[in-house]
CSV table of C-alpha atoms in Angstrom, one decimal:
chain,number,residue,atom,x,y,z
A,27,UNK,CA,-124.5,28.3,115.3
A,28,UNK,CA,-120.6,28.0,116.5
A,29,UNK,CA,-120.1,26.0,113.6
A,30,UNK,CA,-120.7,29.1,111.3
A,31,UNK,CA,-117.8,31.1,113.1
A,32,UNK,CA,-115.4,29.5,111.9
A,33,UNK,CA,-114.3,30.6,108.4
A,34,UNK,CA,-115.1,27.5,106.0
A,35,UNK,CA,-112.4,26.2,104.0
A,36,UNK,CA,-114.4,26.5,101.0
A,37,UNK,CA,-111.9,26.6,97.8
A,38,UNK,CA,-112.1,29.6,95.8
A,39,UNK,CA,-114.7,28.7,92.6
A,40,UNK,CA,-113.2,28.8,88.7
A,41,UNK,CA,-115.7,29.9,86.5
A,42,UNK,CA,-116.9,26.5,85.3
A,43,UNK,CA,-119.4,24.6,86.5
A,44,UNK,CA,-118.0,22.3,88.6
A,45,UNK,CA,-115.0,22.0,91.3
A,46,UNK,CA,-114.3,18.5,91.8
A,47,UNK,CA,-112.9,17.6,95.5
A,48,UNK,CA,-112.3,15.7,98.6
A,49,UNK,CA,-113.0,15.6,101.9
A,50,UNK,CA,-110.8,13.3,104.4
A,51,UNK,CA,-111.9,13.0,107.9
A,52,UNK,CA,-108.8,12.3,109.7
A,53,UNK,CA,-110.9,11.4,112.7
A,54,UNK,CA,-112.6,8.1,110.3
A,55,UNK,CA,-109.4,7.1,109.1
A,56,UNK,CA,-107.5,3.9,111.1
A,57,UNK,CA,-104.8,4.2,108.6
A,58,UNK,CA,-105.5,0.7,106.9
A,59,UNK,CA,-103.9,1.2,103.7
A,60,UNK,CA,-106.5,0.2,101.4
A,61,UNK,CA,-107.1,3.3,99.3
A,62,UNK,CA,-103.6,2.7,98.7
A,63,UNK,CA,-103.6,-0.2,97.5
A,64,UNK,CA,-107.1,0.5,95.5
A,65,UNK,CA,-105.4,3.7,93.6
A,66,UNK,CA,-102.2,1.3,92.5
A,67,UNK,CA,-105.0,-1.1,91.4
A,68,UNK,CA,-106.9,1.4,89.6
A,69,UNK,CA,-104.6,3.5,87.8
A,70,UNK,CA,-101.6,1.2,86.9
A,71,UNK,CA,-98.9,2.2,89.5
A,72,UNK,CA,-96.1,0.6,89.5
A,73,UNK,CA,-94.7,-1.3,93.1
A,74,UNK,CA,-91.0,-0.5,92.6
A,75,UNK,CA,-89.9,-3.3,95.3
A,76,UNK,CA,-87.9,-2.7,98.5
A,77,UNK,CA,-84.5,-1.6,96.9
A,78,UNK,CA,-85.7,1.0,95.1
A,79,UNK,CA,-88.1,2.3,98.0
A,80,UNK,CA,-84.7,3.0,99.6
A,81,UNK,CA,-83.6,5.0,97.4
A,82,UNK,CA,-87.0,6.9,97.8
A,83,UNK,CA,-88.3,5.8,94.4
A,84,UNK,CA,-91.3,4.4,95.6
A,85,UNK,CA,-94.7,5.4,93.5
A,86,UNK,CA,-97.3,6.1,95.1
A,87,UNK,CA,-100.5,8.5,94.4
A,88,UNK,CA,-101.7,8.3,97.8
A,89,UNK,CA,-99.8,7.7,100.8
A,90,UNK,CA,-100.4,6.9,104.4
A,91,UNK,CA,-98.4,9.6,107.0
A,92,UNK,CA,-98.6,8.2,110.7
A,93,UNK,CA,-97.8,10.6,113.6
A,94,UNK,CA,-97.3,9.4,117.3
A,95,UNK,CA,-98.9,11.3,119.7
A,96,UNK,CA,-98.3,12.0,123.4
A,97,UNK,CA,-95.7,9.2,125.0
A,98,UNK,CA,-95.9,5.6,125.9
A,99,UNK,CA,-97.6,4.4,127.7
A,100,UNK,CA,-100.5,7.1,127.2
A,101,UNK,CA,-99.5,7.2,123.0
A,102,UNK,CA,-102.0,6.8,119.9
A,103,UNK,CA,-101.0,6.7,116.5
A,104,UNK,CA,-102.6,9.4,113.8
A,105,UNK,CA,-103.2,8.9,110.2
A,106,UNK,CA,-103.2,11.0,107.8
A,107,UNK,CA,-103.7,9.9,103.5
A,108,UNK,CA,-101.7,12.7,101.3
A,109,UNK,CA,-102.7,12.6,97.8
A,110,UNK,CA,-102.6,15.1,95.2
A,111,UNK,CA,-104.4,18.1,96.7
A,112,UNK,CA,-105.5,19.7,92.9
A,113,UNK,CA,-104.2,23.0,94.5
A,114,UNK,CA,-105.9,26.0,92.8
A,115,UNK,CA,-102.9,28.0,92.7
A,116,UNK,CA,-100.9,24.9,91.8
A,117,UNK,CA,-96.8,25.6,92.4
A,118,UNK,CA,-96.5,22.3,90.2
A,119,UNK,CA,-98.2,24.3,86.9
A,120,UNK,CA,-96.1,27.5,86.2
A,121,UNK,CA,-92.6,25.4,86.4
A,122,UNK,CA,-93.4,23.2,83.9
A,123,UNK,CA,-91.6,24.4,81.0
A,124,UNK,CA,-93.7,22.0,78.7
A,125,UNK,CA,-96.9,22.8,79.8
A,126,UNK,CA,-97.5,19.0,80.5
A,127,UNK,CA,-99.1,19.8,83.9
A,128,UNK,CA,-102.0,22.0,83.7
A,129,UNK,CA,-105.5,23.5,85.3
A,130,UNK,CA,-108.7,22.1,83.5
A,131,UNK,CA,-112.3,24.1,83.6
A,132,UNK,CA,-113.2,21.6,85.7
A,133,UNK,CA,-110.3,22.5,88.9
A,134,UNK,CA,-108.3,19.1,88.0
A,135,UNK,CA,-104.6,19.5,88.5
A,136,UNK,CA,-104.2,17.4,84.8
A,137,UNK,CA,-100.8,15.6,84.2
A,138,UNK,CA,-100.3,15.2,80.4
A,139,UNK,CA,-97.9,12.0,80.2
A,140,UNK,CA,-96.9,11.9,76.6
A,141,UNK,CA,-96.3,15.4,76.7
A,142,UNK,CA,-93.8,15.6,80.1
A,143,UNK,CA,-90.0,15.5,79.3
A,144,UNK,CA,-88.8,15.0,83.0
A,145,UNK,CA,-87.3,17.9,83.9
A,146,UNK,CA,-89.3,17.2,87.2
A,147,UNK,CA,-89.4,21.0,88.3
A,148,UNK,CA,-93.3,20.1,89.1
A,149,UNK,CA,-92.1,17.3,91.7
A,150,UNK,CA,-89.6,19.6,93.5
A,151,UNK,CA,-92.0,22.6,93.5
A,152,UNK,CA,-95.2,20.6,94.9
A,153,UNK,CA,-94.6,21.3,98.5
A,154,UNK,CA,-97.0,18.2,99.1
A,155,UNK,CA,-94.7,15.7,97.5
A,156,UNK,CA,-97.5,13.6,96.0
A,157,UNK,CA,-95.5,13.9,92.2
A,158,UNK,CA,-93.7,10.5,91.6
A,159,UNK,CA,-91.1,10.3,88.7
A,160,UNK,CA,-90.3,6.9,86.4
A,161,UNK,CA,-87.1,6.3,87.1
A,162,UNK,CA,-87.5,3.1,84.7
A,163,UNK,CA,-89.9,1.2,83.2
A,164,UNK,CA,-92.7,0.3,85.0
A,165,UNK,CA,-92.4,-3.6,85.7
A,166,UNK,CA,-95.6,-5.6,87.4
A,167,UNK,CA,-95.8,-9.2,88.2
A,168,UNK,CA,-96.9,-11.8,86.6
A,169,UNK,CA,-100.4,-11.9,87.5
A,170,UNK,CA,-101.0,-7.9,88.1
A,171,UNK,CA,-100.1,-7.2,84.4
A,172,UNK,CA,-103.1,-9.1,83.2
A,173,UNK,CA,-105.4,-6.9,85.6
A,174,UNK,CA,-104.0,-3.2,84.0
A,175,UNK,CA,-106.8,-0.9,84.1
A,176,UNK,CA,-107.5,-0.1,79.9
A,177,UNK,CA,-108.7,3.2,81.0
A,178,UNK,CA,-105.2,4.4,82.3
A,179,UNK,CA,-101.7,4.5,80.0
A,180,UNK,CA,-99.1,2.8,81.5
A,181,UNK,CA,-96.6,5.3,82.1
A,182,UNK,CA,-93.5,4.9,80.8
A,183,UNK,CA,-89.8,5.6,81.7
A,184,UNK,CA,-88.8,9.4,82.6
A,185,UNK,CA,-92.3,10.9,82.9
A,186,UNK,CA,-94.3,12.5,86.3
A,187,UNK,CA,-97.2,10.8,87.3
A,188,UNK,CA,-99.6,12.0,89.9
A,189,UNK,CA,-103.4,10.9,91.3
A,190,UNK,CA,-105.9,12.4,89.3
A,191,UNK,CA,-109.1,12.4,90.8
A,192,UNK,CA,-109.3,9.0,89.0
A,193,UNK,CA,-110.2,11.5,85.9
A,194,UNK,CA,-111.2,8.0,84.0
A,195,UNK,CA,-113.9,7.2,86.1
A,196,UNK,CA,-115.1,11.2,86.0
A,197,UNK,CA,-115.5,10.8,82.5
A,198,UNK,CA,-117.2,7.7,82.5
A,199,UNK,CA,-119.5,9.1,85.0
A,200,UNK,CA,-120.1,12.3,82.9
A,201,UNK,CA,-120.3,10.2,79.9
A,202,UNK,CA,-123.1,8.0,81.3
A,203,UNK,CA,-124.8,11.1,82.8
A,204,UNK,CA,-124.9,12.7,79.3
A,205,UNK,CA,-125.7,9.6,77.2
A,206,UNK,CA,-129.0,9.5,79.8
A,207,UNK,CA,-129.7,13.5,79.9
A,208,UNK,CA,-129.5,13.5,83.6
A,209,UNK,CA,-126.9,15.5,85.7
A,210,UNK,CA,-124.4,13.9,87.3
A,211,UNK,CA,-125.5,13.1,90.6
A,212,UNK,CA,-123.4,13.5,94.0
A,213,UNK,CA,-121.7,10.2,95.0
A,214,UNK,CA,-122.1,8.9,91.3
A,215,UNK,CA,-118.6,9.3,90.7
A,216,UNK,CA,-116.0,8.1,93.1
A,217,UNK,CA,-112.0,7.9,93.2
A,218,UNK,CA,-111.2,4.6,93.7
A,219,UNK,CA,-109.8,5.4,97.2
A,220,UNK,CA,-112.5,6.9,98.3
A,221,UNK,CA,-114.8,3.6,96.6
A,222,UNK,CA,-112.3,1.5,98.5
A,223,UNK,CA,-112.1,3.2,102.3
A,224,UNK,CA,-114.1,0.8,104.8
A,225,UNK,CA,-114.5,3.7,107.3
A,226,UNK,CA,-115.7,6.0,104.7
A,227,UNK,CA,-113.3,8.9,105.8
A,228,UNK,CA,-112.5,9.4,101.9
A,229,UNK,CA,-115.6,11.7,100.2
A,230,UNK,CA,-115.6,12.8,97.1
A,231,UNK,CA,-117.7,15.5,95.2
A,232,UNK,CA,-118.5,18.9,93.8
A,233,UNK,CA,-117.9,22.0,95.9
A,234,UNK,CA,-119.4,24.3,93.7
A,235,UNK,CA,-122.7,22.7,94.4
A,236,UNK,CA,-123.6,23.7,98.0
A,237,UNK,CA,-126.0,20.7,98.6
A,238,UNK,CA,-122.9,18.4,97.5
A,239,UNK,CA,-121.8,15.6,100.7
A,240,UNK,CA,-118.3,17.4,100.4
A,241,UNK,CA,-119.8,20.9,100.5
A,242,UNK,CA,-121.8,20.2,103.6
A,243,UNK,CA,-118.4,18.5,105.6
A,244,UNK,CA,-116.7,21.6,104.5
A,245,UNK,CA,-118.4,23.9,106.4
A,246,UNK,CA,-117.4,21.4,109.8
A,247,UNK,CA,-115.9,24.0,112.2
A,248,UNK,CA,-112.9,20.4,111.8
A,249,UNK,CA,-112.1,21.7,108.4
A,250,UNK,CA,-108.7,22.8,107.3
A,251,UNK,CA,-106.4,22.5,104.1
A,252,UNK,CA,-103.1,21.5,104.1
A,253,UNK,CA,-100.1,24.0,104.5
A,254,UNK,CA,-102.6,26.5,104.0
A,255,UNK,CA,-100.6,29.5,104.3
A,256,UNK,CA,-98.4,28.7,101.2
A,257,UNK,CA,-101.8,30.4,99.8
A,258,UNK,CA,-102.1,26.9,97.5
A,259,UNK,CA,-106.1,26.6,97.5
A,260,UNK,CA,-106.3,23.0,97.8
A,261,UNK,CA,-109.7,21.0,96.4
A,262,UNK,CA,-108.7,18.1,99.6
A,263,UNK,CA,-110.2,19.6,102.6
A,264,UNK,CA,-109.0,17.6,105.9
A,265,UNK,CA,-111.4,17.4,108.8
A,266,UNK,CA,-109.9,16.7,112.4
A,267,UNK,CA,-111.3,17.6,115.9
A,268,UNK,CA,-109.7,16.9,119.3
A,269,UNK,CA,-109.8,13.4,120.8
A,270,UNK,CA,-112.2,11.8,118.9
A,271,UNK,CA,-110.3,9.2,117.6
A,272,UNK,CA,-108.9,7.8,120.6
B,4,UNK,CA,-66.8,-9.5,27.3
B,5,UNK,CA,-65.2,-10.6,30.5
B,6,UNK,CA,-66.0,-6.8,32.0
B,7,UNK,CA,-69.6,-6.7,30.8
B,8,UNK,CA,-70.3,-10.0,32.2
B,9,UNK,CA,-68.8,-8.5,35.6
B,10,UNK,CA,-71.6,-5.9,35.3
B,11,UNK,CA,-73.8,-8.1,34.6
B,12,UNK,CA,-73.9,-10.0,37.3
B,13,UNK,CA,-73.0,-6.8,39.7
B,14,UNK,CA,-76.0,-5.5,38.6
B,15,UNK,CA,-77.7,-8.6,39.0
B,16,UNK,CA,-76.7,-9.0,42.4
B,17,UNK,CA,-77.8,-5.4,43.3
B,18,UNK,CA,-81.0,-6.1,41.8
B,19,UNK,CA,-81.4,-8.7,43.9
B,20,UNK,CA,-80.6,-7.0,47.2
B,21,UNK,CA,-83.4,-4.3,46.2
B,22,UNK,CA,-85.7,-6.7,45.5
B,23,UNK,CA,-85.3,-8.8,49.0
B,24,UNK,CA,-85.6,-5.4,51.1
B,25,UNK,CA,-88.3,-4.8,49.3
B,26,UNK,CA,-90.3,-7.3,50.2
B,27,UNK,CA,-88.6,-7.0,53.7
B,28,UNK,CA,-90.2,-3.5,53.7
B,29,UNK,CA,-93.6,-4.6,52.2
B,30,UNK,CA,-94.0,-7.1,54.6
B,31,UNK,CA,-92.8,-5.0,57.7
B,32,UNK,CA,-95.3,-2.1,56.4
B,33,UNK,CA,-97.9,-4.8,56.6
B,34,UNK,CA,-97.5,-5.7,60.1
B,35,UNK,CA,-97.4,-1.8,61.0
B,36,UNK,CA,-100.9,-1.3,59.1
B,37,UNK,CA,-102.7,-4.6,59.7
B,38,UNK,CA,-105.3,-4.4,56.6
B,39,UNK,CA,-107.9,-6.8,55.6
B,40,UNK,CA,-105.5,-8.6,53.5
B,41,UNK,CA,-104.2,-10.4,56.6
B,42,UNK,CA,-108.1,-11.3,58.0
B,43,UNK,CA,-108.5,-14.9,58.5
B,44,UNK,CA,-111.3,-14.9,56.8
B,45,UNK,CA,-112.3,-12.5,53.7
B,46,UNK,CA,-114.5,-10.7,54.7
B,47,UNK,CA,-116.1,-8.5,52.4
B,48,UNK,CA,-117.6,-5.0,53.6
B,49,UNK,CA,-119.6,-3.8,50.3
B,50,UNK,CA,-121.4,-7.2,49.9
B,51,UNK,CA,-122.8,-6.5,53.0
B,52,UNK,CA,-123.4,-2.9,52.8
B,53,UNK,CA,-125.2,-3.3,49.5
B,54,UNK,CA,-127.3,-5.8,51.2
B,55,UNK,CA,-128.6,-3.0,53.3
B,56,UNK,CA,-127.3,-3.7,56.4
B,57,UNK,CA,-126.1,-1.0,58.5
B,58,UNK,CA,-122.7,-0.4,60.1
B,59,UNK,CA,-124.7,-0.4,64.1
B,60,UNK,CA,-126.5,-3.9,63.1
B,61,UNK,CA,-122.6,-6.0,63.2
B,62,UNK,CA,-120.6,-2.7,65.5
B,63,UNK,CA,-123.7,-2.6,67.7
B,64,UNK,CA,-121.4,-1.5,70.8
B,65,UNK,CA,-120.6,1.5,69.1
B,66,UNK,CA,-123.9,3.3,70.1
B,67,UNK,CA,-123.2,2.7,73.9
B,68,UNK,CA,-120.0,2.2,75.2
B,69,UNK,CA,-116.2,3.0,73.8
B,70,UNK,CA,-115.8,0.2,71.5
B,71,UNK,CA,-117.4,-0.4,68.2
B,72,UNK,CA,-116.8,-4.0,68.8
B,73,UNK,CA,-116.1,-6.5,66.1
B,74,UNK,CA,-119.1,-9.0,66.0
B,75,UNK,CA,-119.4,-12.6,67.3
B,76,UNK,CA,-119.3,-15.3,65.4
B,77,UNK,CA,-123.0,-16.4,66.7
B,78,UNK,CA,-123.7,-12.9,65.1
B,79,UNK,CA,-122.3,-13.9,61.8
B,80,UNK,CA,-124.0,-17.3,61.6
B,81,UNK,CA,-127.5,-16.1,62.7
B,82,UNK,CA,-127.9,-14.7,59.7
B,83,UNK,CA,-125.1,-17.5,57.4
B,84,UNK,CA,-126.5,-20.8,58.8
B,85,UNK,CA,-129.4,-19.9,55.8
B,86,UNK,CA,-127.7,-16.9,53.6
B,87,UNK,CA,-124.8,-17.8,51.4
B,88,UNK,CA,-123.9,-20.9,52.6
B,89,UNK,CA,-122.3,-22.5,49.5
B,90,UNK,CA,-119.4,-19.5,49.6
B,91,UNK,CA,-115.8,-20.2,50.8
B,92,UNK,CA,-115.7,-18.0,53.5
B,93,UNK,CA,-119.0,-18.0,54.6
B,94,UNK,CA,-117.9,-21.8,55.3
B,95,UNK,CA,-114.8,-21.0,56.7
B,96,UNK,CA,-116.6,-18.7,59.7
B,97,UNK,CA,-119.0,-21.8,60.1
B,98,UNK,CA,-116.1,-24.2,61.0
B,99,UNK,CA,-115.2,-21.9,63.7
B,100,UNK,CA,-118.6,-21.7,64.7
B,101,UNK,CA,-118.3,-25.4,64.5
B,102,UNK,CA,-115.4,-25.8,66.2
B,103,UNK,CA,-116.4,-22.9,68.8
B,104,UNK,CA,-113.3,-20.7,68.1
B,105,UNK,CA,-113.8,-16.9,68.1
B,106,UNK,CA,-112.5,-15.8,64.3
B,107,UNK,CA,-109.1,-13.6,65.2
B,108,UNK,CA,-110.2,-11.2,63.5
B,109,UNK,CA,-107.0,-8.3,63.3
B,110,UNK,CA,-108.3,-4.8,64.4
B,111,UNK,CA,-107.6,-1.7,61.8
B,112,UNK,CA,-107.9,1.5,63.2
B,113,UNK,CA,-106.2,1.8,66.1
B,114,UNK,CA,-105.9,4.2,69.0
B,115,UNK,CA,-102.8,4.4,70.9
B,116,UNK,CA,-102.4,3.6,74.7
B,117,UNK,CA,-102.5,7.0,76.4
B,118,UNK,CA,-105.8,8.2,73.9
B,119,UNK,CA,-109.0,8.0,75.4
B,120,UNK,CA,-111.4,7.6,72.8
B,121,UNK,CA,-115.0,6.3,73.0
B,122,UNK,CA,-117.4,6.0,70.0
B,123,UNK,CA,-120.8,6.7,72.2
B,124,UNK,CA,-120.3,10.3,72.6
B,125,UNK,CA,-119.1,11.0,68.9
B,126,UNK,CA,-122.2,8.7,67.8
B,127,UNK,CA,-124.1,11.1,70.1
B,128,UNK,CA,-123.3,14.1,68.8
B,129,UNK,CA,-124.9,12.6,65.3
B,130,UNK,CA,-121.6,12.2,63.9
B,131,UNK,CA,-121.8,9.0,60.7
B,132,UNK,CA,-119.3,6.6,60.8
B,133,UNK,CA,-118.0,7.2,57.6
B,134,UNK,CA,-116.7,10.9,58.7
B,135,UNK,CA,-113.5,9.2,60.4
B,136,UNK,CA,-113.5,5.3,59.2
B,137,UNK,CA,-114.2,6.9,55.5
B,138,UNK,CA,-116.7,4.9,52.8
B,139,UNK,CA,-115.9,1.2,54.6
B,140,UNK,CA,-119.1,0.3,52.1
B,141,UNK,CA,-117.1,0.3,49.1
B,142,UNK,CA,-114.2,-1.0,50.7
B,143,UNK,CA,-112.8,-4.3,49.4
B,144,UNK,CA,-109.5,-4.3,51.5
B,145,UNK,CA,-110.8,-1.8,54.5
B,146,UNK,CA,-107.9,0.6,55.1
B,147,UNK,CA,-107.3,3.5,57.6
B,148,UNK,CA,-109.5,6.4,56.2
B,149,UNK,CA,-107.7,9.0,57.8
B,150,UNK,CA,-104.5,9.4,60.1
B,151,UNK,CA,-106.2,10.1,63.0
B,152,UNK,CA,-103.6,12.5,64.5
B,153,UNK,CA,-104.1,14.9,67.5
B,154,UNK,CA,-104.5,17.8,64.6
B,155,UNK,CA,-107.0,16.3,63.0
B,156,UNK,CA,-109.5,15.7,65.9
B,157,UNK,CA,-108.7,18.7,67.0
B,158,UNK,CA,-109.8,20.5,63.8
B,159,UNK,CA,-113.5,19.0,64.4
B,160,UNK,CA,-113.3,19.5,68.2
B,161,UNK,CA,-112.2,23.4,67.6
B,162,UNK,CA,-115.3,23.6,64.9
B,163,UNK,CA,-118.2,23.0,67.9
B,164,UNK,CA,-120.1,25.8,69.7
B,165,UNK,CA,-118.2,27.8,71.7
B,166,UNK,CA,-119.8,27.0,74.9
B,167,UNK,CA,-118.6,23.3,74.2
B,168,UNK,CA,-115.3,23.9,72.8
B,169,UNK,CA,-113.1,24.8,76.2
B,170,UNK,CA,-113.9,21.0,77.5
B,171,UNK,CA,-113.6,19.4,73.9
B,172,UNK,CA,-110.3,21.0,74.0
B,173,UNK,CA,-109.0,19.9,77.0
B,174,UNK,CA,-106.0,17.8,77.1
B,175,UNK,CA,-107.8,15.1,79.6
B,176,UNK,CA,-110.7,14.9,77.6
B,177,UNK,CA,-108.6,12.5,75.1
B,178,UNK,CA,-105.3,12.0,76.5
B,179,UNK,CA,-105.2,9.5,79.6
């Protein structure tokens, strides 16, 4: 019973019924890239192109951060995917002067597009620094603009955009649940990252059921949240133990 | 006589100018509102609505998925290649069937890009079609019923049980 020692990393529940989240097993992920390329897939994101990525305008919902360990010869790399952690005290909400960013019942961190005037206060307050701003507008290639997902605006110039739990396919999923008069049922709905990742270190549920795949890795004596102590509540729970990826 | 003809033909003139922006305006308020005017083929709602077939048999995708769906052209002929054969545009929508071309039919009502909107819920909650796409069954020329603004499907969405009305208020329930 050690693994009950440890205090869980449980997010504190909202009152509605469900807390959508995410558990990443750092100790899974080989860092291969493809839930980021699945999330620019799924939900329009532009690829701004080398010059601008200098200028650190590059868009991306998720990204990859690698970390060397230990020295050469004896040196492994370490991955670790940052997306939006859908903070329960979000730092990004309260700044917004235009409301545009908000908390739904269901613990999504929302971004409202057509609503967002750019003041980007939510970008410089997320202490993650998963909110990417439009510096123009979004251009795709040739082929990639005949595969835009319908289900996602196309963001424009001068508005924040963010990952959102891929809130399209939640709705579908709830949708589909509803039109049947079933529950939704754990795994049924999935990010597009989490769809995507080959090693299946990406997991995706409800925390406010206990019985839920996330709620069980949760309770992993690994688990911890990111920058915990700015007191943020993250829904993305991170598990990583020792050596075990080596 | 020399002045009034001067008027004359100022006014003329200015008469004129109205009279092209007019129908620079008429026609540019036509492509904004794409009506049934500009169909390829006339189509006529209420013939079909008095022959007692209802909106779900033609916009059968409305009942399960996010689009009502504008019918095939096999749908149109399985019941023309016997029924009203002899009329214009009955024949017209059997030369594309003929020449197996989908009719471009131009859509009417509209959503814009960053609404979410899907017809199977609403149709599940018992809601008619006619509550939003108004009485399209005595519709010659089938025109926007209402202006489907924010405010105005808010105004049903605030109306539900309570229990129901934080989530049908929620800006990512319709706004993507």
């Amino acid at each position: 019973m050690a693994k009950e020692e440890r205090q869980s990393a449980d997010p504190p529940t909202p009152a509605a019924g469900r807390r959508w989240g995410m558990v990443i097993d750092l100790d899974r992920c080989t860092g291969c890239q493809a839930c980021v390329v699945a999330c620019h897939a799924e939900n329009n994101v532009p690829v701004v192109g080398e010059a601008e990525a200098a200028y650190g305008r590059s868009m991306h919902w998720i990204r990859i951060e690698r970390y060397w360990e230990g020295e050469y010869p004896r040196i492994k790399a370490r991955f670790m995917p940052i997306l939006c952690q859908q903070c329960t005290e979000a730092p990004c909400e309260p700044v917004c002067p235009v409301f545009a960013t908000y908390h739904s019942e269901e613990g999504l961190n929302a971004q409202i597009y057509n609503r967002c005037i750019g003041t980007r206060y939510c970008g410089s307050a997320c202490p993650y620094k998963v909110r990417v701003f439009n510096w123009f507008d979004p251009q795709f290639p040739e082929l990639l603009a005949e595969q835009l997902n319908p289900d996602v605006t196309v963001r424009s110039r001068g508005v924040i955009e963010k990952c959102t739990f891929c809130v399209q396919r939640i709705r579908r999923g709830e949708e589909a649940a509803l039109a049947e008069g079933r529950p939704v049922v754990d795994g049924e709905i999935q990010p597009a990252c989490v769809q995507t990742c080959p090693s299946e270190a990406l997991v995706f549920g409800d925390f406010n059921d206990h019985d839920s795949r996330v709620s069980q890795l949760a309770r992993s004596r690994r688990s911890f949240r990111l920058l915990d102590q700015l007191g943020t509540a993250p829904a993305v729970i991170y598990l990583k133990g020792g050596e075990t990826n080596v | 006589m020399i002045n009034r003809t001067g008027t004359r033909w100022r006014w003329s003139v200015i008469v004129g100018i109205l009279f092209l922006l007019s129908l620079v305006a008429a026609r540019s308020y036509q492509e904004a509102t794409p009506s049934q005017r500009d169909q390829p083929v006339a189509f006529r709602h209420p013939i079909h609505a008095q022959a007692g077939i209802q909106c779900l048999y033609c916009h059968s995708e409305a009942a399960r998925s996010q689009i009502a769906g504008i019918p095939s052209v096999q749908k149109c002929v399985g019941c023309h290649q016997v029924i009203a054969t002899e009329e214009k545009p009955v024949q017209e929508m059997l030369g594309y069937w003929e020449r197996d071309e989908p009719i471009p039919w131009r859509r009417v009502t509209v959503q814009l890009d960053f609404v979410y909107f899907s017809h199977q819920p609403h149709l599940g909650a018992a809601l008619n079609c006619e509550t939003c796409h108004g009485n399209v069954a005595q519709m010659e020329v089938v025109e926007p019923a209402v202006d489907m603004h924010m405010g105005w499907c808010l105004q049903c969405h605030e109306a539900q049980p309570a229990i129901k009305v934080a989530r049908l208020v929620d800006c990512i329930t319709c706004h993507k």
